[in-house]
């Protein structure tokens, strides 16, 4: 708009495109503009004679205002980015966050009080594992596994550090498990870089984390749960084998898990919004755990 009559070859060169790519993009401009989608609402563009002319594009000059949901998503992402070692102490990121908070107003305040990024790892754990992955050096870890409530020493050849669902994970070849493993960084209690080059076996391949980290195996135990409407989040939050609608908002959900301890905690978390149907041994274990827990509360009164 600030260079009316610029030629197609000139503009293509400025943007590093060939002329066909530029014209393909210009044809999309006809579809842009204000809601209503009539010719008077949309931008008009022409390139007859090789000169590009744009009209009815006053809306481009208007500064766009972020919605609360858009500003919140950006703020959360920027704060997570700020936890990465390469951005530690960065002034630019801080200024961007401050501007977004000012622009978002009350929405930013809600994000500040309601959203927190948990980073409770050993001091410097994220920086250490990130550096080791880049330099391809073996790591020595002391790692907490909540499913078994145990702390174990590990030696790991790191492949990468990824951010999934707001948490940092170290992915690498674990010599204890003799397999690829994902380690949540905030569960690493101790970490040290060894004077050994990482040398994972040929079969060590990164996992596809686009659908999350948790990946049940066909050999894991199959469990059936019945949930009320308030427990339907189970089938949305976890990978499930099957979901059957039972009417009145209730569901029967089948899922796999390799650790019964995790399933016991999940069932207790559901409370009266769900129950274990199969296997019976798990249902009995949940009931017994619930009784012991209630007895502890009664004893403390």
PDB file of C-alpha atoms in Angstrom:
ATOM      1  CA  UNK A   1       0.000   0.000   0.000  1.00  0.00           C
ATOM      2  CA  UNK A   2       2.921   2.336   0.678  1.00  0.00           C
ATOM      3  CA  UNK A   3       4.400   1.556  -2.777  1.00  0.00           C
ATOM      4  CA  UNK A   4       1.476   1.817  -5.231  1.00  0.00           C
ATOM      5  CA  UNK A   5       2.307   0.620  -8.702  1.00  0.00           C
ATOM      6  CA  UNK A   6       5.232  -1.565  -7.634  1.00  0.00           C
ATOM      7  CA  UNK A   7       5.952  -4.112 -10.343  1.00  0.00           C
ATOM      8  CA  UNK A   8       5.387  -7.838  -9.991  1.00  0.00           C
ATOM      9  CA  UNK A   9       9.066  -8.710 -10.672  1.00  0.00           C
ATOM     10  CA  UNK A  10      10.259  -6.097  -8.155  1.00  0.00           C
ATOM     11  CA  UNK A  11       7.949  -7.293  -5.359  1.00  0.00           C
ATOM     12  CA  UNK A  12       8.740 -10.949  -6.058  1.00  0.00           C
ATOM     13  CA  UNK A  13      12.456 -10.189  -5.712  1.00  0.00           C
ATOM     14  CA  UNK A  14      11.974  -8.294  -2.423  1.00  0.00           C
ATOM     15  CA  UNK A  15      10.099 -11.236  -0.860  1.00  0.00           C
ATOM     16  CA  UNK A  16      12.301 -13.953  -2.350  1.00  0.00           C
ATOM     17  CA  UNK A  17       9.509 -15.467  -4.463  1.00  0.00           C
ATOM     18  CA  UNK A  18       9.132 -16.325  -8.098  1.00  0.00           C
ATOM     19  CA  UNK A  19       6.411 -14.422  -9.955  1.00  0.00           C
ATOM     20  CA  UNK A  20       3.968 -17.349  -9.968  1.00  0.00           C
ATOM     21  CA  UNK A  21       4.206 -17.702  -6.179  1.00  0.00           C
ATOM     22  CA  UNK A  22       3.592 -13.972  -5.745  1.00  0.00           C
ATOM     23  CA  UNK A  23       0.513 -13.992  -7.989  1.00  0.00           C
ATOM     24  CA  UNK A  24      -0.854 -17.073  -6.195  1.00  0.00           C
ATOM     25  CA  UNK A  25      -0.544 -15.142  -2.923  1.00  0.00           C
ATOM     26  CA  UNK A  26      -2.090 -12.004  -4.375  1.00  0.00           C
ATOM     27  CA  UNK A  27      -5.119 -14.025  -5.445  1.00  0.00           C
ATOM     28  CA  UNK A  28      -5.709 -14.854  -1.783  1.00  0.00           C
ATOM     29  CA  UNK A  29      -5.881 -11.152  -0.914  1.00  0.00           C
ATOM     30  CA  UNK A  30      -9.299 -11.053  -2.596  1.00  0.00           C
ATOM     31  CA  UNK A  31     -10.565 -13.276   0.230  1.00  0.00           C
ATOM     32  CA  UNK A  32      -9.343 -10.950   3.015  1.00  0.00           C
ATOM     33  CA  UNK A  33     -11.248  -8.160   4.711  1.00  0.00           C
ATOM     34  CA  UNK A  34     -14.018  -7.503   7.202  1.00  0.00           C
ATOM     35  CA  UNK A  35     -16.840  -9.924   8.042  1.00  0.00           C
ATOM     36  CA  UNK A  36     -19.696  -9.699   5.631  1.00  0.00           C
ATOM     37  CA  UNK A  37     -17.657 -11.052   2.741  1.00  0.00           C
ATOM     38  CA  UNK A  38     -19.269  -8.850   0.095  1.00  0.00           C
ATOM     39  CA  UNK A  39     -17.109  -7.036  -2.492  1.00  0.00           C
ATOM     40  CA  UNK A  40     -17.385  -3.862  -0.437  1.00  0.00           C
ATOM     41  CA  UNK A  41     -15.989  -5.625   2.643  1.00  0.00           C
ATOM     42  CA  UNK A  42     -13.015  -7.335   1.022  1.00  0.00           C
ATOM     43  CA  UNK A  43      -9.670  -6.021  -0.183  1.00  0.00           C
ATOM     44  CA  UNK A  44      -9.350  -5.308  -3.890  1.00  0.00           C
ATOM     45  CA  UNK A  45      -6.074  -6.067  -5.653  1.00  0.00           C
ATOM     46  CA  UNK A  46      -5.017  -6.006  -9.293  1.00  0.00           C
ATOM     47  CA  UNK A  47      -1.790  -6.495 -11.207  1.00  0.00           C
ATOM     48  CA  UNK A  48      -2.855  -5.660 -14.750  1.00  0.00           C
ATOM     49  CA  UNK A  49       0.111  -4.556 -16.799  1.00  0.00           C
ATOM     50  CA  UNK A  50       2.478  -5.923 -14.185  1.00  0.00           C
ATOM     51  CA  UNK A  51       1.839  -3.155 -11.614  1.00  0.00           C
ATOM     52  CA  UNK A  52       0.305  -4.130  -8.268  1.00  0.00           C
ATOM     53  CA  UNK A  53      -2.528  -1.869  -7.036  1.00  0.00           C
ATOM     54  CA  UNK A  54      -4.394  -2.396  -3.745  1.00  0.00           C
ATOM     55  CA  UNK A  55      -7.645  -0.704  -2.810  1.00  0.00           C
ATOM     56  CA  UNK A  56     -10.341  -0.941  -0.120  1.00  0.00           C
ATOM     57  CA  UNK A  57      -7.687  -2.020   2.397  1.00  0.00           C
ATOM     58  CA  UNK A  58      -8.109   0.604   5.116  1.00  0.00           C
ATOM     59  CA  UNK A  59      -8.669  -2.125   7.719  1.00  0.00           C
ATOM     60  CA  UNK A  60      -5.021  -3.189   7.338  1.00  0.00           C
ATOM     61  CA  UNK A  61      -3.950   0.066   8.959  1.00  0.00           C
ATOM     62  CA  UNK A  62      -6.031  -0.566  12.078  1.00  0.00           C
ATOM     63  CA  UNK A  63      -4.072  -2.102  14.977  1.00  0.00           C
ATOM     64  CA  UNK A  64      -5.577  -5.451  15.868  1.00  0.00           C
ATOM     65  CA  UNK A  65      -6.620  -5.965  19.484  1.00  0.00           C
ATOM     66  CA  UNK A  66      -5.939  -9.352  21.011  1.00  0.00           C
ATOM     67  CA  UNK A  67      -8.811 -11.172  22.622  1.00  0.00           C
ATOM     68  CA  UNK A  68      -8.365 -12.385  26.218  1.00  0.00           C
ATOM     69  CA  UNK A  69      -7.954 -15.984  25.059  1.00  0.00           C
ATOM     70  CA  UNK A  70      -5.339 -14.985  22.469  1.00  0.00           C
ATOM     71  CA  UNK A  71      -3.382 -12.836  24.929  1.00  0.00           C
ATOM     72  CA  UNK A  72      -3.563 -15.560  27.582  1.00  0.00           C
ATOM     73  CA  UNK A  73      -2.208 -18.192  25.209  1.00  0.00           C
ATOM     74  CA  UNK A  74       0.660 -15.911  24.192  1.00  0.00           C
ATOM     75  CA  UNK A  75       1.510 -15.026  27.793  1.00  0.00           C
ATOM     76  CA  UNK A  76       1.596 -18.655  28.904  1.00  0.00           C
ATOM     77  CA  UNK A  77       3.774 -19.615  25.922  1.00  0.00           C
ATOM     78  CA  UNK A  78       6.167 -16.701  26.484  1.00  0.00           C
ATOM     79  CA  UNK A  79       6.557 -17.524  30.170  1.00  0.00           C
ATOM     80  CA  UNK A  80       7.376 -21.120  29.282  1.00  0.00           C
ATOM     81  CA  UNK A  81       9.879 -19.847  26.723  1.00  0.00           C
ATOM     82  CA  UNK A  82      11.443 -17.737  29.442  1.00  0.00           C
ATOM     83  CA  UNK A  83      12.315 -20.906  31.368  1.00  0.00           C
ATOM     84  CA  UNK A  84      14.657 -22.081  28.610  1.00  0.00           C
ATOM     85  CA  UNK A  85      18.346 -21.509  29.394  1.00  0.00           C
ATOM     86  CA  UNK A  86      19.037 -19.500  26.241  1.00  0.00           C
ATOM     87  CA  UNK A  87      16.413 -16.926  27.267  1.00  0.00           C
ATOM     88  CA  UNK A  88      17.461 -16.637  30.923  1.00  0.00           C
ATOM     89  CA  UNK A  89      17.716 -12.994  31.900  1.00  0.00           C
ATOM     90  CA  UNK A  90      16.658 -11.833  28.454  1.00  0.00           C
ATOM     91  CA  UNK A  91      15.333  -8.271  28.461  1.00  0.00           C
ATOM     92  CA  UNK A  92      13.496  -8.477  25.146  1.00  0.00           C
ATOM     93  CA  UNK A  93      11.262 -11.330  26.287  1.00  0.00           C
ATOM     94  CA  UNK A  94      10.446  -9.456  29.492  1.00  0.00           C
ATOM     95  CA  UNK A  95       9.456  -6.345  27.558  1.00  0.00           C
ATOM     96  CA  UNK A  96       7.190  -8.353  25.253  1.00  0.00           C
ATOM     97  CA  UNK A  97       5.472  -9.987  28.239  1.00  0.00           C
ATOM     98  CA  UNK A  98       5.011  -6.586  29.911  1.00  0.00           C
ATOM     99  CA  UNK A  99       3.438  -5.109  26.758  1.00  0.00           C
ATOM    100  CA  UNK A 100       1.092  -8.058  26.402  1.00  0.00           C
ATOM    101  CA  UNK A 101       0.058  -7.815  30.043  1.00  0.00           C
ATOM    102  CA  UNK A 102      -0.691  -4.128  29.558  1.00  0.00           C
ATOM    103  CA  UNK A 103      -2.653  -4.778  26.370  1.00  0.00           C
ATOM    104  CA  UNK A 104      -4.609  -7.681  27.851  1.00  0.00           C
ATOM    105  CA  UNK A 105      -5.601  -5.768  30.992  1.00  0.00           C
ATOM    106  CA  UNK A 106      -7.697  -7.847  33.383  1.00  0.00           C
ATOM    107  CA  UNK A 107      -7.197 -10.948  31.271  1.00  0.00           C
ATOM    108  CA  UNK A 108      -3.452 -10.869  31.968  1.00  0.00           C
ATOM    109  CA  UNK A 109      -4.084 -10.584  35.685  1.00  0.00           C
ATOM    110  CA  UNK A 110      -6.198 -13.729  35.537  1.00  0.00           C
ATOM    111  CA  UNK A 111      -3.413 -15.577  33.754  1.00  0.00           C
ATOM    112  CA  UNK A 112      -0.850 -14.380  36.292  1.00  0.00           C
ATOM    113  CA  UNK A 113      -2.834 -15.724  39.241  1.00  0.00           C
ATOM    114  CA  UNK A 114      -4.308 -18.869  37.712  1.00  0.00           C
ATOM    115  CA  UNK A 115      -1.518 -20.255  35.531  1.00  0.00           C
ATOM    116  CA  UNK A 116       1.841 -21.336  36.900  1.00  0.00           C
ATOM    117  CA  UNK A 117       4.690 -23.145  35.217  1.00  0.00           C
ATOM    118  CA  UNK A 118       6.021 -25.864  37.461  1.00  0.00           C
ATOM    119  CA  UNK A 119       9.790 -26.026  37.421  1.00  0.00           C
ATOM    120  CA  UNK A 120      10.803 -27.955  40.553  1.00  0.00           C
ATOM    121  CA  UNK A 121      13.754 -29.867  39.189  1.00  0.00           C
ATOM    122  CA  UNK A 122      17.244 -30.022  40.619  1.00  0.00           C
ATOM    123  CA  UNK A 123      18.840 -26.563  40.306  1.00  0.00           C
ATOM    124  CA  UNK A 124      19.902 -26.008  36.718  1.00  0.00           C
ATOM    125  CA  UNK A 125      18.493 -29.333  35.523  1.00  0.00           C
ATOM    126  CA  UNK A 126      16.864 -27.914  32.393  1.00  0.00           C
ATOM    127  CA  UNK A 127      19.995 -26.018  31.383  1.00  0.00           C
ATOM    128  CA  UNK A 128      22.172 -29.069  32.048  1.00  0.00           C
ATOM    129  CA  UNK A 129      20.121 -31.583  30.045  1.00  0.00           C
ATOM    130  CA  UNK A 130      19.619 -29.092  27.195  1.00  0.00           C
ATOM    131  CA  UNK A 131      23.357 -28.460  26.989  1.00  0.00           C
ATOM    132  CA  UNK A 132      24.137 -32.199  27.119  1.00  0.00           C
ATOM    133  CA  UNK A 133      21.680 -32.926  24.321  1.00  0.00           C
ATOM    134  CA  UNK A 134      23.264 -30.252  22.142  1.00  0.00           C
ATOM    135  CA  UNK A 135      26.815 -31.417  22.845  1.00  0.00           C
ATOM    136  CA  UNK A 136      25.819 -35.124  22.682  1.00  0.00           C
ATOM    137  CA  UNK A 137      27.180 -36.001  26.131  1.00  0.00           C
ATOM    138  CA  UNK A 138      25.940 -38.818  28.389  1.00  0.00           C
ATOM    139  CA  UNK A 139      24.017 -37.866  31.520  1.00  0.00           C
ATOM    140  CA  UNK A 140      23.871 -39.341  35.001  1.00  0.00           C
ATOM    141  CA  UNK A 141      20.445 -38.833  36.593  1.00  0.00           C
ATOM    142  CA  UNK A 142      18.703 -39.508  39.863  1.00  0.00           C
ATOM    143  CA  UNK A 143      15.071 -39.734  38.789  1.00  0.00           C
ATOM    144  CA  UNK A 144      11.803 -39.955  40.688  1.00  0.00           C
ATOM    145  CA  UNK A 145       9.071 -42.191  39.237  1.00  0.00           C
ATOM    146  CA  UNK A 146       5.749 -41.356  40.958  1.00  0.00           C
ATOM    147  CA  UNK A 147       3.932 -44.383  39.542  1.00  0.00           C
ATOM    148  CA  UNK A 148       6.223 -46.671  41.575  1.00  0.00           C
ATOM    149  CA  UNK A 149       7.107 -44.052  44.190  1.00  0.00           C
ATOM    150  CA  UNK A 150      10.801 -44.797  43.755  1.00  0.00           C
ATOM    151  CA  UNK A 151      14.014 -42.938  43.066  1.00  0.00           C
ATOM    152  CA  UNK A 152      16.501 -44.605  40.732  1.00  0.00           C
ATOM    153  CA  UNK A 153      19.917 -43.775  39.275  1.00  0.00           C
ATOM    154  CA  UNK A 154      20.045 -43.681  35.478  1.00  0.00           C
ATOM    155  CA  UNK A 155      22.591 -43.177  32.745  1.00  0.00           C
ATOM    156  CA  UNK A 156      21.021 -41.640  29.655  1.00  0.00           C
ATOM    157  CA  UNK A 157      22.241 -40.724  26.194  1.00  0.00           C
ATOM    158  CA  UNK A 158      20.119 -37.632  25.453  1.00  0.00           C
ATOM    159  CA  UNK A 159      18.545 -37.158  22.036  1.00  0.00           C
ATOM    160  CA  UNK A 160      16.531 -34.004  22.642  1.00  0.00           C
ATOM    161  CA  UNK A 161      14.602 -31.850  25.106  1.00  0.00           C
ATOM    162  CA  UNK A 162      10.957 -31.196  24.195  1.00  0.00           C
ATOM    163  CA  UNK A 163       8.111 -29.146  25.621  1.00  0.00           C
ATOM    164  CA  UNK A 164       4.822 -31.088  25.752  1.00  0.00           C
ATOM    165  CA  UNK A 165       1.633 -29.887  27.472  1.00  0.00           C
ATOM    166  CA  UNK A 166       3.548 -27.214  29.333  1.00  0.00           C
ATOM    167  CA  UNK A 167       6.288 -29.507  30.706  1.00  0.00           C
ATOM    168  CA  UNK A 168       9.872 -30.099  29.639  1.00  0.00           C
ATOM    169  CA  UNK A 169      10.940 -33.678  28.905  1.00  0.00           C
ATOM    170  CA  UNK A 170      14.340 -35.195  28.294  1.00  0.00           C
ATOM    171  CA  UNK A 171      14.146 -37.951  25.690  1.00  0.00           C
ATOM    172  CA  UNK A 172      17.005 -40.381  25.400  1.00  0.00           C
ATOM    173  CA  UNK A 173      18.335 -43.919  25.560  1.00  0.00           C
ATOM    174  CA  UNK A 174      18.155 -45.197  29.135  1.00  0.00           C
ATOM    175  CA  UNK A 175      20.796 -47.826  29.937  1.00  0.00           C
ATOM    176  CA  UNK A 176      18.843 -49.027  32.974  1.00  0.00           C
ATOM    177  CA  UNK A 177      15.731 -49.786  30.878  1.00  0.00           C
ATOM    178  CA  UNK A 178      17.741 -50.571  27.734  1.00  0.00           C
ATOM    179  CA  UNK A 179      15.149 -48.604  25.785  1.00  0.00           C
ATOM    180  CA  UNK A 180      14.094 -45.098  24.835  1.00  0.00           C
ATOM    181  CA  UNK A 181      12.508 -43.189  27.717  1.00  0.00           C
ATOM    182  CA  UNK A 182      10.979 -39.767  28.391  1.00  0.00           C
ATOM    183  CA  UNK A 183      12.045 -38.107  31.647  1.00  0.00           C
ATOM    184  CA  UNK A 184      10.109 -35.173  33.050  1.00  0.00           C
ATOM    185  CA  UNK A 185      12.724 -32.576  33.887  1.00  0.00           C
ATOM    186  CA  UNK A 186      10.952 -31.469  37.068  1.00  0.00           C
ATOM    187  CA  UNK A 187      11.328 -35.032  38.401  1.00  0.00           C
ATOM    188  CA  UNK A 188      15.101 -35.126  37.970  1.00  0.00           C
ATOM    189  CA  UNK A 189      16.495 -34.828  41.488  1.00  0.00           C
ATOM    190  CA  UNK A 190      20.181 -34.870  40.517  1.00  0.00           C
ATOM    191  CA  UNK A 191      21.908 -34.515  37.169  1.00  0.00           C
ATOM    192  CA  UNK A 192      25.512 -34.471  35.969  1.00  0.00           C
ATOM    193  CA  UNK A 193      27.154 -34.481  32.546  1.00  0.00           C
ATOM    194  CA  UNK A 194      29.590 -37.382  32.175  1.00  0.00           C
ATOM    195  CA  UNK A 195      32.876 -37.211  30.331  1.00  0.00           C
ATOM    196  CA  UNK A 196      31.501 -39.727  27.838  1.00  0.00           C
ATOM    197  CA  UNK A 197      30.102 -39.071  24.374  1.00  0.00           C
ATOM    198  CA  UNK A 198      26.467 -40.068  23.924  1.00  0.00           C
ATOM    199  CA  UNK A 199      26.320 -43.207  21.802  1.00  0.00           C
ATOM    200  CA  UNK A 200      22.717 -44.430  21.574  1.00  0.00           C
ATOM    201  CA  UNK A 201      22.079 -47.600  19.549  1.00  0.00           C
ATOM    202  CA  UNK A 202      20.766 -47.415  15.995  1.00  0.00           C
ATOM    203  CA  UNK A 203      17.212 -48.298  17.094  1.00  0.00           C
ATOM    204  CA  UNK A 204      16.997 -45.209  19.346  1.00  0.00           C
ATOM    205  CA  UNK A 205      14.413 -43.047  17.565  1.00  0.00           C
ATOM    206  CA  UNK A 206      12.583 -39.954  18.909  1.00  0.00           C
ATOM    207  CA  UNK A 207       8.924 -40.491  19.773  1.00  0.00           C
ATOM    208  CA  UNK A 208       6.074 -38.662  18.052  1.00  0.00           C
ATOM    209  CA  UNK A 209       4.753 -36.410  20.825  1.00  0.00           C
ATOM    210  CA  UNK A 210       2.101 -34.582  18.812  1.00  0.00           C
ATOM    211  CA  UNK A 211      -0.596 -36.525  20.682  1.00  0.00           C
ATOM    212  CA  UNK A 212       1.112 -36.350  24.066  1.00  0.00           C
ATOM    213  CA  UNK A 213       3.774 -38.303  25.911  1.00  0.00           C
ATOM    214  CA  UNK A 214       1.749 -41.176  27.337  1.00  0.00           C
ATOM    215  CA  UNK A 215       1.694 -44.159  24.957  1.00  0.00           C
ATOM    216  CA  UNK A 216       0.185 -47.384  26.326  1.00  0.00           C
ATOM    217  CA  UNK A 217       1.366 -50.732  24.975  1.00  0.00           C
ATOM    218  CA  UNK A 218      -0.791 -53.643  23.823  1.00  0.00           C
ATOM    219  CA  UNK A 219       0.808 -55.691  26.607  1.00  0.00           C
ATOM    220  CA  UNK A 220      -0.392 -53.244  29.306  1.00  0.00           C
ATOM    221  CA  UNK A 221      -3.362 -54.263  31.437  1.00  0.00           C
ATOM    222  CA  UNK A 222      -6.786 -53.452  29.986  1.00  0.00           C
ATOM    223  CA  UNK A 223      -9.025 -51.697  32.503  1.00  0.00           C
ATOM    224  CA  UNK A 224     -12.709 -50.795  32.268  1.00  0.00           C
ATOM    225  CA  UNK A 225     -14.206 -47.835  34.081  1.00  0.00           C
ATOM    226  CA  UNK A 226     -17.767 -46.566  34.331  1.00  0.00           C
ATOM    227  CA  UNK A 227     -17.969 -42.801  34.692  1.00  0.00           C
ATOM    228  CA  UNK A 228     -20.756 -40.299  35.310  1.00  0.00           C
ATOM    229  CA  UNK A 229     -21.063 -37.070  33.279  1.00  0.00           C
ATOM    230  CA  UNK A 230     -18.585 -35.354  35.611  1.00  0.00           C
ATOM    231  CA  UNK A 231     -16.043 -38.128  34.948  1.00  0.00           C
ATOM    232  CA  UNK A 232     -16.173 -38.024  31.146  1.00  0.00           C
ATOM    233  CA  UNK A 233     -12.932 -36.041  31.089  1.00  0.00           C
ATOM    234  CA  UNK A 234     -11.138 -39.402  31.376  1.00  0.00           C
ATOM    235  CA  UNK A 235     -11.875 -40.296  27.737  1.00  0.00           C
ATOM    236  CA  UNK A 236     -10.822 -36.829  26.584  1.00  0.00           C
ATOM    237  CA  UNK A 237      -7.624 -36.582  28.631  1.00  0.00           C
ATOM    238  CA  UNK A 238      -6.150 -40.092  28.278  1.00  0.00           C
ATOM    239  CA  UNK A 239      -5.661 -42.412  25.266  1.00  0.00           C
ATOM    240  CA  UNK A 240      -8.479 -44.970  25.432  1.00  0.00           C
ATOM    241  CA  UNK A 241      -9.178 -48.236  23.639  1.00  0.00           C
ATOM    242  CA  UNK A 242     -12.949 -47.908  23.553  1.00  0.00           C
ATOM    243  CA  UNK A 243     -15.753 -45.638  24.752  1.00  0.00           C
ATOM    244  CA  UNK A 244     -19.341 -46.866  25.096  1.00  0.00           C
ATOM    245  CA  UNK A 245     -22.207 -44.484  25.796  1.00  0.00           C
ATOM    246  CA  UNK A 246     -24.454 -45.823  28.562  1.00  0.00           C
ATOM    247  CA  UNK A 247     -27.101 -43.111  28.474  1.00  0.00           C
ATOM    248  CA  UNK A 248     -27.764 -40.092  30.696  1.00  0.00           C
ATOM    249  CA  UNK A 249     -24.217 -38.892  30.048  1.00  0.00           C
ATOM    250  CA  UNK A 250     -22.535 -41.978  31.515  1.00  0.00           C
ATOM    251  CA  UNK A 251     -19.721 -43.832  29.741  1.00  0.00           C
ATOM    252  CA  UNK A 252     -17.910 -47.140  29.926  1.00  0.00           C
ATOM    253  CA  UNK A 253     -14.241 -46.453  29.138  1.00  0.00           C
ATOM    254  CA  UNK A 254     -11.571 -49.055  28.352  1.00  0.00           C
ATOM    255  CA  UNK A 255      -7.928 -47.999  28.645  1.00  0.00           C
ATOM    256  CA  UNK A 256      -4.526 -49.603  29.130  1.00  0.00           C
ATOM    257  CA  UNK A 257      -1.943 -48.876  31.805  1.00  0.00           C
ATOM    258  CA  UNK A 258       1.238 -50.630  32.825  1.00  0.00           C
ATOM    259  CA  UNK A 259       1.024 -49.556  36.464  1.00  0.00           C
ATOM    260  CA  UNK A 260      -1.854 -50.437  38.790  1.00  0.00           C
ATOM    261  CA  UNK A 261      -0.664 -47.862  41.304  1.00  0.00           C
ATOM    262  CA  UNK A 262      -1.395 -45.104  38.795  1.00  0.00           C
ATOM    263  CA  UNK A 263      -4.845 -46.575  38.157  1.00  0.00           C
ATOM    264  CA  UNK A 264      -5.610 -46.692  41.885  1.00  0.00           C
ATOM    265  CA  UNK A 265      -4.799 -42.994  42.192  1.00  0.00           C
ATOM    266  CA  UNK A 266      -6.901 -42.243  39.102  1.00  0.00           C
ATOM    267  CA  UNK A 267      -9.880 -44.121  40.530  1.00  0.00           C
ATOM    268  CA  UNK A 268      -9.553 -42.319  43.876  1.00  0.00           C
ATOM    269  CA  UNK A 269      -9.366 -39.021  42.036  1.00  0.00           C
ATOM    270  CA  UNK A 270     -12.635 -39.827  40.288  1.00  0.00           C
ATOM    271  CA  UNK A 271     -14.370 -40.363  43.626  1.00  0.00           C
ATOM    272  CA  UNK A 272     -18.098 -40.880  43.151  1.00  0.00           C
ATOM    273  CA  UNK A 273     -17.897 -39.825  39.493  1.00  0.00           C
ATOM    274  CA  UNK A 274     -16.481 -43.195  38.418  1.00  0.00           C
ATOM    275  CA  UNK A 275     -15.734 -46.783  39.411  1.00  0.00           C
ATOM    276  CA  UNK A 276     -13.517 -49.648  38.264  1.00  0.00           C
ATOM    277  CA  UNK A 277     -15.484 -52.447  36.577  1.00  0.00           C
ATOM    278  CA  UNK A 278     -12.646 -54.736  35.492  1.00  0.00           C
ATOM    279  CA  UNK A 279     -10.368 -56.282  36.572  1.00  0.00           C
ATOM    280  CA  UNK A 280     -11.942 -57.198  39.909  1.00  0.00           C
ATOM    281  CA  UNK A 281      -8.527 -57.264  41.581  1.00  0.00           C
ATOM    282  CA  UNK A 282      -8.065 -53.581  40.781  1.00  0.00           C
ATOM    283  CA  UNK A 283     -11.553 -52.689  42.016  1.00  0.00           C
ATOM    284  CA  UNK A 284     -10.790 -54.465  45.309  1.00  0.00           C
ATOM    285  CA  UNK A 285      -7.451 -52.662  45.623  1.00  0.00           C
ATOM    286  CA  UNK A 286      -9.134 -49.288  45.059  1.00  0.00           C
ATOM    287  CA  UNK A 287     -11.762 -50.054  47.713  1.00  0.00           C
ATOM    288  CA  UNK A 288      -9.117 -51.169  50.205  1.00  0.00           C
ATOM    289  CA  UNK A 289      -6.965 -48.093  49.571  1.00  0.00           C
ATOM    290  CA  UNK A 290      -9.995 -45.832  50.022  1.00  0.00           C
ATOM    291  CA  UNK A 291     -10.834 -47.525  53.355  1.00  0.00           C
ATOM    292  CA  UNK A 292      -7.289 -47.083  54.642  1.00  0.00           C
ATOM    293  CA  UNK A 293      -7.278 -43.445  53.592  1.00  0.00           C
ATOM    294  CA  UNK A 294     -10.583 -42.747  55.342  1.00  0.00           C
ATOM    295  CA  UNK A 295      -9.321 -44.518  58.451  1.00  0.00           C
ATOM    296  CA  UNK A 296      -6.301 -42.215  58.519  1.00  0.00           C
ATOM    297  CA  UNK A 297      -8.572 -39.173  58.393  1.00  0.00           C
ATOM    298  CA  UNK A 298     -10.801 -40.545  61.156  1.00  0.00           C
ATOM    299  CA  UNK A 299      -7.766 -41.251  63.319  1.00  0.00           C
ATOM    300  CA  UNK A 300      -6.569 -37.667  63.009  1.00  0.00           C
ATOM    301  CA  UNK A 301      -9.837 -36.125  64.217  1.00  0.00           C
TER     302      UNK A 301
END
